Short mmCIF file of C-alpha atoms and ligand atoms in Angstrom, two decimals:
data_model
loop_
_atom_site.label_atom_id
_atom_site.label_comp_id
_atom_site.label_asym_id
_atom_site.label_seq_id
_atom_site.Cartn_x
_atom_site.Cartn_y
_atom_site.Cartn_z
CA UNK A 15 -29.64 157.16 -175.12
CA UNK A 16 -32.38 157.86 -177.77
CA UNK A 17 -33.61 154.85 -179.80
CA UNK A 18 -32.03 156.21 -182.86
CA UNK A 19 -28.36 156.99 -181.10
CA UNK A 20 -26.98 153.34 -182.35
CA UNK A 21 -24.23 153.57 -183.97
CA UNK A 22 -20.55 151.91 -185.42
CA UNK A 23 -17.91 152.75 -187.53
CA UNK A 24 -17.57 150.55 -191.00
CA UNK A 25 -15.36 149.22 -193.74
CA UNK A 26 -16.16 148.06 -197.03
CA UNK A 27 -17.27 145.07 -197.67
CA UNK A 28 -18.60 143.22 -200.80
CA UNK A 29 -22.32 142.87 -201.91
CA UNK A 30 -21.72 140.11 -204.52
CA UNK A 31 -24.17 137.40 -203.39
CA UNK A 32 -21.76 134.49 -203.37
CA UNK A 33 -19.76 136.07 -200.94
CA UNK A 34 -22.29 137.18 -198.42
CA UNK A 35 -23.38 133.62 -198.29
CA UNK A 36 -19.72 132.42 -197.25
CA UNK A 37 -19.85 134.87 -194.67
CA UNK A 38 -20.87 134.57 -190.88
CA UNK A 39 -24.31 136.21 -190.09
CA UNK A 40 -23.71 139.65 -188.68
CA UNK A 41 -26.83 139.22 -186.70
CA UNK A 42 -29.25 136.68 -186.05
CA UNK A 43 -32.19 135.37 -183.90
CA UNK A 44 -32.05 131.33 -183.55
CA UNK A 45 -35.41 129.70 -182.62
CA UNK A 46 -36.87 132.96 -180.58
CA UNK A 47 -40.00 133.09 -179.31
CA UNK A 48 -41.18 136.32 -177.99
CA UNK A 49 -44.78 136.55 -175.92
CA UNK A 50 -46.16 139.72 -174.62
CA UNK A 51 -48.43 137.93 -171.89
CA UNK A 52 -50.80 135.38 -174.41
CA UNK A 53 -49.98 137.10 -177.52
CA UNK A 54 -47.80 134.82 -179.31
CA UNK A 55 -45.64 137.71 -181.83
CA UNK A 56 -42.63 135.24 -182.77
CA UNK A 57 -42.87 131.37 -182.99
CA UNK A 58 -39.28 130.33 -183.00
CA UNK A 59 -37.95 132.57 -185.43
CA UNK A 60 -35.33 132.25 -187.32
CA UNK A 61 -32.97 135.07 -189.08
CA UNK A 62 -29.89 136.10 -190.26
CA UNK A 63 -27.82 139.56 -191.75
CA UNK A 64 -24.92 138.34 -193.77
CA UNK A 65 -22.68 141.52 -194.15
CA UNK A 66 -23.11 144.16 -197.29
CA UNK A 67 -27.15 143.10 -197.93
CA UNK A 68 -30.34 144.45 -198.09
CA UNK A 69 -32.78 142.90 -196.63
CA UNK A 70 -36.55 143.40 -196.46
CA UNK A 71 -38.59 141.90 -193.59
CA UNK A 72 -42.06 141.67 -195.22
CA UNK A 73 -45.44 140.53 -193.91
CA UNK A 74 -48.85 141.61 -192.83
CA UNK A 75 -49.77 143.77 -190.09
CA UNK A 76 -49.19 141.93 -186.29
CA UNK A 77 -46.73 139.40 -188.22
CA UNK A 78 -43.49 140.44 -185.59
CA UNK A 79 -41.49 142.62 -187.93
CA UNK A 80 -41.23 145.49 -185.14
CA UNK A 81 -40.61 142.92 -182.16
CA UNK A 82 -37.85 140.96 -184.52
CA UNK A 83 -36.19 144.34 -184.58
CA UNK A 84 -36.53 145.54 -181.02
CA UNK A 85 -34.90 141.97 -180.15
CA UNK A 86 -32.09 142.55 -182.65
CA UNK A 87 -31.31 146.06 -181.04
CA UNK A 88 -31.78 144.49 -177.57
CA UNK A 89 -34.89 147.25 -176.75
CA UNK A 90 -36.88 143.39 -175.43
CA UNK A 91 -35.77 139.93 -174.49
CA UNK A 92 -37.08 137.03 -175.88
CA UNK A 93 -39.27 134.59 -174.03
CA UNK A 94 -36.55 132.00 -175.63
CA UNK A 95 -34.20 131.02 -178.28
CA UNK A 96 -30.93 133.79 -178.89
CA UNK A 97 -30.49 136.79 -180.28
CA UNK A 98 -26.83 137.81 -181.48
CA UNK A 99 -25.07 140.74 -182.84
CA UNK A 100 -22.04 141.19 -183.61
CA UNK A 101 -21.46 137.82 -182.02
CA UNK A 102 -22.39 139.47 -178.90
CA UNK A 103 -25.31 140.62 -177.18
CA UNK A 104 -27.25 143.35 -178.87
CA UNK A 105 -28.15 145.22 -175.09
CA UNK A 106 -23.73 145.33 -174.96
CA UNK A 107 -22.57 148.76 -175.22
CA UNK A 108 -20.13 147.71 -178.09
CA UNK A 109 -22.56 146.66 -179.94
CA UNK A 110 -24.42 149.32 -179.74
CA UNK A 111 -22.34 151.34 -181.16
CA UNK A 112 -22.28 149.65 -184.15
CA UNK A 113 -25.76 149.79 -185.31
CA UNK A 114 -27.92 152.89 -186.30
CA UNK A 115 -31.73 152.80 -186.55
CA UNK A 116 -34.86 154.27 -187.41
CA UNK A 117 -37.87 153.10 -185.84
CA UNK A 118 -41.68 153.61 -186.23
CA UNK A 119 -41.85 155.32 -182.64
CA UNK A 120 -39.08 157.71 -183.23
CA UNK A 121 -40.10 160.88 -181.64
CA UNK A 122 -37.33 164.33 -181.40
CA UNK A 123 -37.75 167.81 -180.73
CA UNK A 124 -39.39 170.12 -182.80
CA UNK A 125 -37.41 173.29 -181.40
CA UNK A 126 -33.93 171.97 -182.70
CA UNK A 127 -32.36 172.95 -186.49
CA UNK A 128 -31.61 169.60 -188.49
CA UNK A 129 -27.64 170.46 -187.89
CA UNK A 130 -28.42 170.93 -183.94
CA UNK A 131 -30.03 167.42 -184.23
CA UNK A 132 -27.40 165.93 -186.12
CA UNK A 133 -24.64 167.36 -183.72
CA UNK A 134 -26.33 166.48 -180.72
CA UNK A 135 -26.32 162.95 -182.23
CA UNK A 136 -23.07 162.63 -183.45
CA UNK A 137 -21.57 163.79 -180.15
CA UNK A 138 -23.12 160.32 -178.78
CA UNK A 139 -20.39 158.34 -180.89
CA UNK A 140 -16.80 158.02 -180.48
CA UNK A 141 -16.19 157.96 -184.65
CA UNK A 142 -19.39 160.00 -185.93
CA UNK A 143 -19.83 160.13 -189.65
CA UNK A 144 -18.98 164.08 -190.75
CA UNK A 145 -21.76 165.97 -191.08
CA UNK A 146 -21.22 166.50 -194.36
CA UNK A 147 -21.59 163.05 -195.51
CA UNK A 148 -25.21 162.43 -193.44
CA UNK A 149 -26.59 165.74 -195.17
CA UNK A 150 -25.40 164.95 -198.37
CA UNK A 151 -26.44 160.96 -198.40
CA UNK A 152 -29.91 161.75 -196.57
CA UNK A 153 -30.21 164.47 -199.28
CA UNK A 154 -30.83 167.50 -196.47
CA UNK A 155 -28.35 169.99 -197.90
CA UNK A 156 -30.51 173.15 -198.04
CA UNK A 157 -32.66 172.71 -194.98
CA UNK A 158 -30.26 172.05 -192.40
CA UNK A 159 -30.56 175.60 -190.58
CA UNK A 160 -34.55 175.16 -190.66
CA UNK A 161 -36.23 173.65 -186.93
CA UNK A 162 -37.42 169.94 -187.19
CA UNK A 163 -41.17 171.56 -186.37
CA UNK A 164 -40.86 173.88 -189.92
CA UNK A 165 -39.96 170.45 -192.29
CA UNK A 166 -42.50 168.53 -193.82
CA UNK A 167 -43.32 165.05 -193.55
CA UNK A 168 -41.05 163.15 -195.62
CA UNK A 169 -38.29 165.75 -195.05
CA UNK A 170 -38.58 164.92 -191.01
CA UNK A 171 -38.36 160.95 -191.88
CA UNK A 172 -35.25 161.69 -194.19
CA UNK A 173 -34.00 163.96 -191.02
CA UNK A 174 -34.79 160.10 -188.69
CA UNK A 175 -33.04 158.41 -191.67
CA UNK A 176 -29.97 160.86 -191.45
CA UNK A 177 -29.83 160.08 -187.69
CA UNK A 178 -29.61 156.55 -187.81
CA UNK A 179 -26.72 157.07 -189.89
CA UNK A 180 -24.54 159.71 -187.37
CA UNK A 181 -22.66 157.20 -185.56
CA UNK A 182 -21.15 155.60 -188.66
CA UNK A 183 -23.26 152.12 -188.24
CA UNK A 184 -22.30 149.17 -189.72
CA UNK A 185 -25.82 147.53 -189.30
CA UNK A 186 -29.16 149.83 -190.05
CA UNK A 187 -32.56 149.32 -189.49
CA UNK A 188 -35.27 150.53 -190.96
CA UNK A 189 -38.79 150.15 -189.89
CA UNK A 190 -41.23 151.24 -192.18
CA UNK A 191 -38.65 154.52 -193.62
CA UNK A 192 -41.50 155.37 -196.25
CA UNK A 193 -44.52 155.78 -194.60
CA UNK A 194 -46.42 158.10 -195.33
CA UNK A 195 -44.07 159.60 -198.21
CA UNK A 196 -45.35 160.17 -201.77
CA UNK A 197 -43.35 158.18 -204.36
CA UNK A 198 -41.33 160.58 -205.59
CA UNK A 199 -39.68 160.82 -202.04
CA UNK A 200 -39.68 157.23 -201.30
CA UNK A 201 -37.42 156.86 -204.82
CA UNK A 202 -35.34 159.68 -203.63
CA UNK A 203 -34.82 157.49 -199.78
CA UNK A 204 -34.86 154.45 -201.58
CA UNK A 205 -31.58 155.99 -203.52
CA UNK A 206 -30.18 157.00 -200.55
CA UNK A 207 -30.61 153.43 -198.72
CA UNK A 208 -28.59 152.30 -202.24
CA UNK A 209 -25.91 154.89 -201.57
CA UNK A 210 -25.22 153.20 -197.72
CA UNK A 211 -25.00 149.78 -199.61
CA UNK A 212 -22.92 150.68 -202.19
CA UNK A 213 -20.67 151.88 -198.51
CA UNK A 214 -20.72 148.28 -197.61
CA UNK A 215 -23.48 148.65 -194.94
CA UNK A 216 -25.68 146.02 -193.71
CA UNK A 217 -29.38 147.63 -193.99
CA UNK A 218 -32.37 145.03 -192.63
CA UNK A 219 -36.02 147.01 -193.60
CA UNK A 220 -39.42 146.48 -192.95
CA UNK A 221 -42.22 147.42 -194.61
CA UNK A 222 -45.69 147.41 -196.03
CA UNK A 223 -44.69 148.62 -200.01
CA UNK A 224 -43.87 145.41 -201.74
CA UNK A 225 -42.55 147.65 -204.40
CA UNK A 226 -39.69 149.14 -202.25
CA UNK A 227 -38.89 146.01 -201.21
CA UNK A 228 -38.51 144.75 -204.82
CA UNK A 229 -36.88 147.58 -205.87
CA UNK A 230 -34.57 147.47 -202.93
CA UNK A 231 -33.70 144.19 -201.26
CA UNK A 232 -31.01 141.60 -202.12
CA UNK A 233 -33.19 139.43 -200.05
CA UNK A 234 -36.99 139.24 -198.86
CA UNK A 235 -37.99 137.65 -195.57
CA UNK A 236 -41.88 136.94 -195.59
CA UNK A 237 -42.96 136.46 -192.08
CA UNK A 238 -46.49 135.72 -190.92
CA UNK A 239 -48.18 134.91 -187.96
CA UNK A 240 -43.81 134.64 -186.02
CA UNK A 241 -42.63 132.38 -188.55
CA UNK A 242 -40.73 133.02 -191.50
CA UNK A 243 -43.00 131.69 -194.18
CA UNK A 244 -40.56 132.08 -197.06
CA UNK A 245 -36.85 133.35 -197.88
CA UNK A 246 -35.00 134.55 -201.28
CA UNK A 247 -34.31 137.14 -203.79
CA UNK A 248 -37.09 139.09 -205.06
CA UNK A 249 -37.23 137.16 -208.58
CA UNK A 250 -37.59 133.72 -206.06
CA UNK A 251 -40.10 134.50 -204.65
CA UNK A 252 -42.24 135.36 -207.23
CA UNK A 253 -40.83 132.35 -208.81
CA UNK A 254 -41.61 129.93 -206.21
CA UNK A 255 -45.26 131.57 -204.77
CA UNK A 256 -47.17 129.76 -208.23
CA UNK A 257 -45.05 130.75 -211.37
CA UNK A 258 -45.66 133.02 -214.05
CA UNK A 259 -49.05 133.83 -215.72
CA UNK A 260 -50.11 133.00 -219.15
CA UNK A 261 -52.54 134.98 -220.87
CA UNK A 262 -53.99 134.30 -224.36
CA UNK A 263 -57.65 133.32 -226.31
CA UNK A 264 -57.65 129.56 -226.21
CA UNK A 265 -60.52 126.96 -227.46
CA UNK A 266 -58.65 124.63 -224.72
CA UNK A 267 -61.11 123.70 -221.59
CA UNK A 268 -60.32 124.42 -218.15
CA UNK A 269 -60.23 120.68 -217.43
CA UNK A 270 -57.69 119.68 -219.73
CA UNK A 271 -55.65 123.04 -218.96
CA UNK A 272 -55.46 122.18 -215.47
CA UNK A 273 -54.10 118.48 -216.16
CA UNK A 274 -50.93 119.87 -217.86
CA UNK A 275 -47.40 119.61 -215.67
CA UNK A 276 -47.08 122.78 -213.54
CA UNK A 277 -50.50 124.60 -213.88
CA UNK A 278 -51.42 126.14 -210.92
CA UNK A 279 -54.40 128.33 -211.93
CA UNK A 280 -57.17 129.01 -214.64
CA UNK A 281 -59.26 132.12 -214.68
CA UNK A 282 -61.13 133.40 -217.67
CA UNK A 283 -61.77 137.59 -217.69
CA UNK A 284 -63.78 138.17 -220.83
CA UNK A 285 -62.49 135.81 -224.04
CA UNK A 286 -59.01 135.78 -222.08
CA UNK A 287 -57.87 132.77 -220.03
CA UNK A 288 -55.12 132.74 -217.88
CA UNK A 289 -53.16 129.93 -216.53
CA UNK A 290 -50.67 130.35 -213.90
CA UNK A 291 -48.10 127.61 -214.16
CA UNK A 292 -44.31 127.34 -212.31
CA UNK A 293 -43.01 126.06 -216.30
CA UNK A 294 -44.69 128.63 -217.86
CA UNK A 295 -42.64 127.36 -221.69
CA UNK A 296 -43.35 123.89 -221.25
CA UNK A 297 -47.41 124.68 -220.63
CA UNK A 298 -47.30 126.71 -223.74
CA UNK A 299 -45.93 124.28 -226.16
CA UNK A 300 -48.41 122.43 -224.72
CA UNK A 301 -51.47 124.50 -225.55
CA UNK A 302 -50.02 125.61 -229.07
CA UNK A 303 -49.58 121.70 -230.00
CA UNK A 304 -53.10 121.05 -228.83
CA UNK A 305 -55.15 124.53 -229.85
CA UNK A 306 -53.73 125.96 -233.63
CA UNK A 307 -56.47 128.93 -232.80
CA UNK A 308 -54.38 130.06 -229.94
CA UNK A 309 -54.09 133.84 -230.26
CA UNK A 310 -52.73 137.24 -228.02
CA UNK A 311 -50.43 135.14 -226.32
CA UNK A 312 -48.69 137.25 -222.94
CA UNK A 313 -46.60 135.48 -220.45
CA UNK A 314 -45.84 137.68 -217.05
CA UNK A 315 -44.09 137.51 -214.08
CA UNK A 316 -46.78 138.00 -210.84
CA UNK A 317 -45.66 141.17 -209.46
CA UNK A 318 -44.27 140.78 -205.91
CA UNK A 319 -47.81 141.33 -204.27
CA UNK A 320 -49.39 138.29 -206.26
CA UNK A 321 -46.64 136.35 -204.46
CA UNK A 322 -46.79 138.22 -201.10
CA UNK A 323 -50.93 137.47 -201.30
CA UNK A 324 -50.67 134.06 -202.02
CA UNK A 325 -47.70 133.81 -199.42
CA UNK A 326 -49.55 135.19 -196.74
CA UNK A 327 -53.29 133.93 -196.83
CA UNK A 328 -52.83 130.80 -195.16
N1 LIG B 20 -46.01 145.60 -176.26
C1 LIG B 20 -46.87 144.67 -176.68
N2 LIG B 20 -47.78 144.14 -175.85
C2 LIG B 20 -48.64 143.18 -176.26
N3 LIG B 20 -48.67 142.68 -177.51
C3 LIG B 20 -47.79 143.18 -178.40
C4 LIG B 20 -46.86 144.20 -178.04
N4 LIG B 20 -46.11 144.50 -179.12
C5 LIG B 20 -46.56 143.70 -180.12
N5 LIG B 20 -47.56 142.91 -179.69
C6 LIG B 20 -48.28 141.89 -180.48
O1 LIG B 20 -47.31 141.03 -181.07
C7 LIG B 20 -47.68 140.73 -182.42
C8 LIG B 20 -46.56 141.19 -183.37
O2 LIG B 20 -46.51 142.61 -183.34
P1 LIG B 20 -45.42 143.45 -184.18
O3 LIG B 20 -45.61 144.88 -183.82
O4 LIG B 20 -44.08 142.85 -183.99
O5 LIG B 20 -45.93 143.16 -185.68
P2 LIG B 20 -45.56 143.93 -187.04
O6 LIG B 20 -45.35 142.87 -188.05
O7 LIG B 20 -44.47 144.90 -186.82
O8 LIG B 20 -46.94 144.69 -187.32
P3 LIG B 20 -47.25 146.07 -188.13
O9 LIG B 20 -46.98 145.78 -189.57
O10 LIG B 20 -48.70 146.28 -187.86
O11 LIG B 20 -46.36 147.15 -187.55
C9 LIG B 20 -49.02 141.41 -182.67
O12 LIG B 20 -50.03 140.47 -182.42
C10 LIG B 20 -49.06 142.53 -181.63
O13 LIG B 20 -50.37 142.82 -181.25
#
């Protein structure tokens, strides 16, 4: 069976957050390790999908994004630890049918129409989604009579997303769905991925665009070097990688703005300073008791590739 013929048929379920964390992983890898030969790619990994989330798997090239997915679809073994979907094994044929996915190394015919693909894809499923749902959530109406080899780029990866999707999976992965789109149609994918959530489907993505996974993810798993590094909501993480920065024209010296609670940073650009500090409201009481010349005052939020840089650089 091709590696994007996994497939399962769904109900709803809820997205609220309190609720998927009462609920029983979906799937999960418990202390796996995974070594091609010497190459060390996971270091006792853990992981879990709770049902009805989004999660992004983020980290930097070589990190074992790809090989934590190819364990959870049972494409390798690990060395050790266990890898469960469904409570089962992910190589079961049960299983199988309950998961869709689009990998990195998908690779289909260029002499077949989009609806000849999507037939021949559906017939691998015993309850396929209609057809007229996957064109109309991956957004293909239009171009469904044209061959696979006549589409452009991001119209063939939304034709790999609308496969993943043919046997009616419960569970979806994504690795890497973007790449190589311009924005415009990673907005229009990311709106579809939104659409399969909304459905109540469990959707685990990887990829290199911190944006999407901002934009997109209930929850953000930073991984680096096999080992999750770091786990929460978008707005955590960037909470907890160094706080929030503080920009303004102070008379206040490094020295002393390094010695107040929280500071994590100072940097001057030009007359600016900025301080990066985890109480970002406390730090600036601080500096307006001690510096009544204080002036252009900003307070920000790092964007999720401050966090994902500091994260990572270890
Ligand atoms: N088939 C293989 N044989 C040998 N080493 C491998 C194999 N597949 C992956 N690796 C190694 O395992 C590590 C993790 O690779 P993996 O592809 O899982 O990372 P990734 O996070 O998906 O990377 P990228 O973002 O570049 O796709 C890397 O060091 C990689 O070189």
């Amino acid at each position: 069976m091709p590696l994007t013929a996994i497939a399962y048929e769904t109900e709803a379920r809820p997205t609220n957050g309190t609720q998927i964390a009462s609920k029983q992983p979906i799937a999960s890898l418990t202390g796996v390790t995974k070594r091609y030969g010497n190459a060390l790619a996971l270091d006792r990994l853990n992981l879990s999908l709770h049902p009805g989330e989004i999660v992004a798997l983020l980290g930097p090239n070589g990190a074992g994004k790809s090989t934590a997915i190819k364990l959870l679809l049972g494409l390798i073994a690990p060395t050790s630890g266990a890898t469960r979907v469904f409570g089962s094994d992910p190589r079961e044929a049960a299983t199988r049918n309950r998961v869709g996915a689009m990998l990195q190394i998908s690779r289909i015919t260029e002499m077949l129409k989009v609806r000849e693909h999507l037939d021949l894809f559906r017939s691998y499923y015993p309850n396929p989604l209609p057809t007229a749902d996957i064109l109309r959530i991956a957004q293909l109406q239009g171009i469904e009579d044209r061959l696979f080899g006549q589409l452009s780029g991001g119209q063939r990866q939304r034709v790999l997303f609308a496969l993943a999707l043919c046997g009616n999976p419960d569970l979806i992965f994504l690795d890497e769905p973007t790449v190589g789109m311009d924005i415009e149609a990673r907005r229009g994918l990311w709106a579809e991925i939104r659409v399969l959530a909304a459905m109540g489907k469990t959707v685990l993505l990887t990829t290199h665009y911190l944006e999407e996974a901002d934009a997109l993810a209930d929850r953000i798993i930073v991984i680096n070097k096999g080992r999750v590094i770091c786990e929460g909501t978008p707005a955590e993480i960037k909470r907890n990688s160094g706080g929030r920065r503080i920009r303004c024209r102070t008379s206040l010296s490094s020295e002393l703005l390094r010695a107040l609670p929280t500071v994590t940073g100072v940097e001057h650009h030009g007359e600016a300073t900025i301080v990066t500090a985890v109480n970002a409201e406390e730090v600036v009481r601080e500096m307006l008791l001690r510096d009544e010349t204080l002036s252009g005052l900003e307070i920000a939020s790092p964007a999720l590739e401050d966090a994902f840089l500091a994260l990572t650089k270890a």
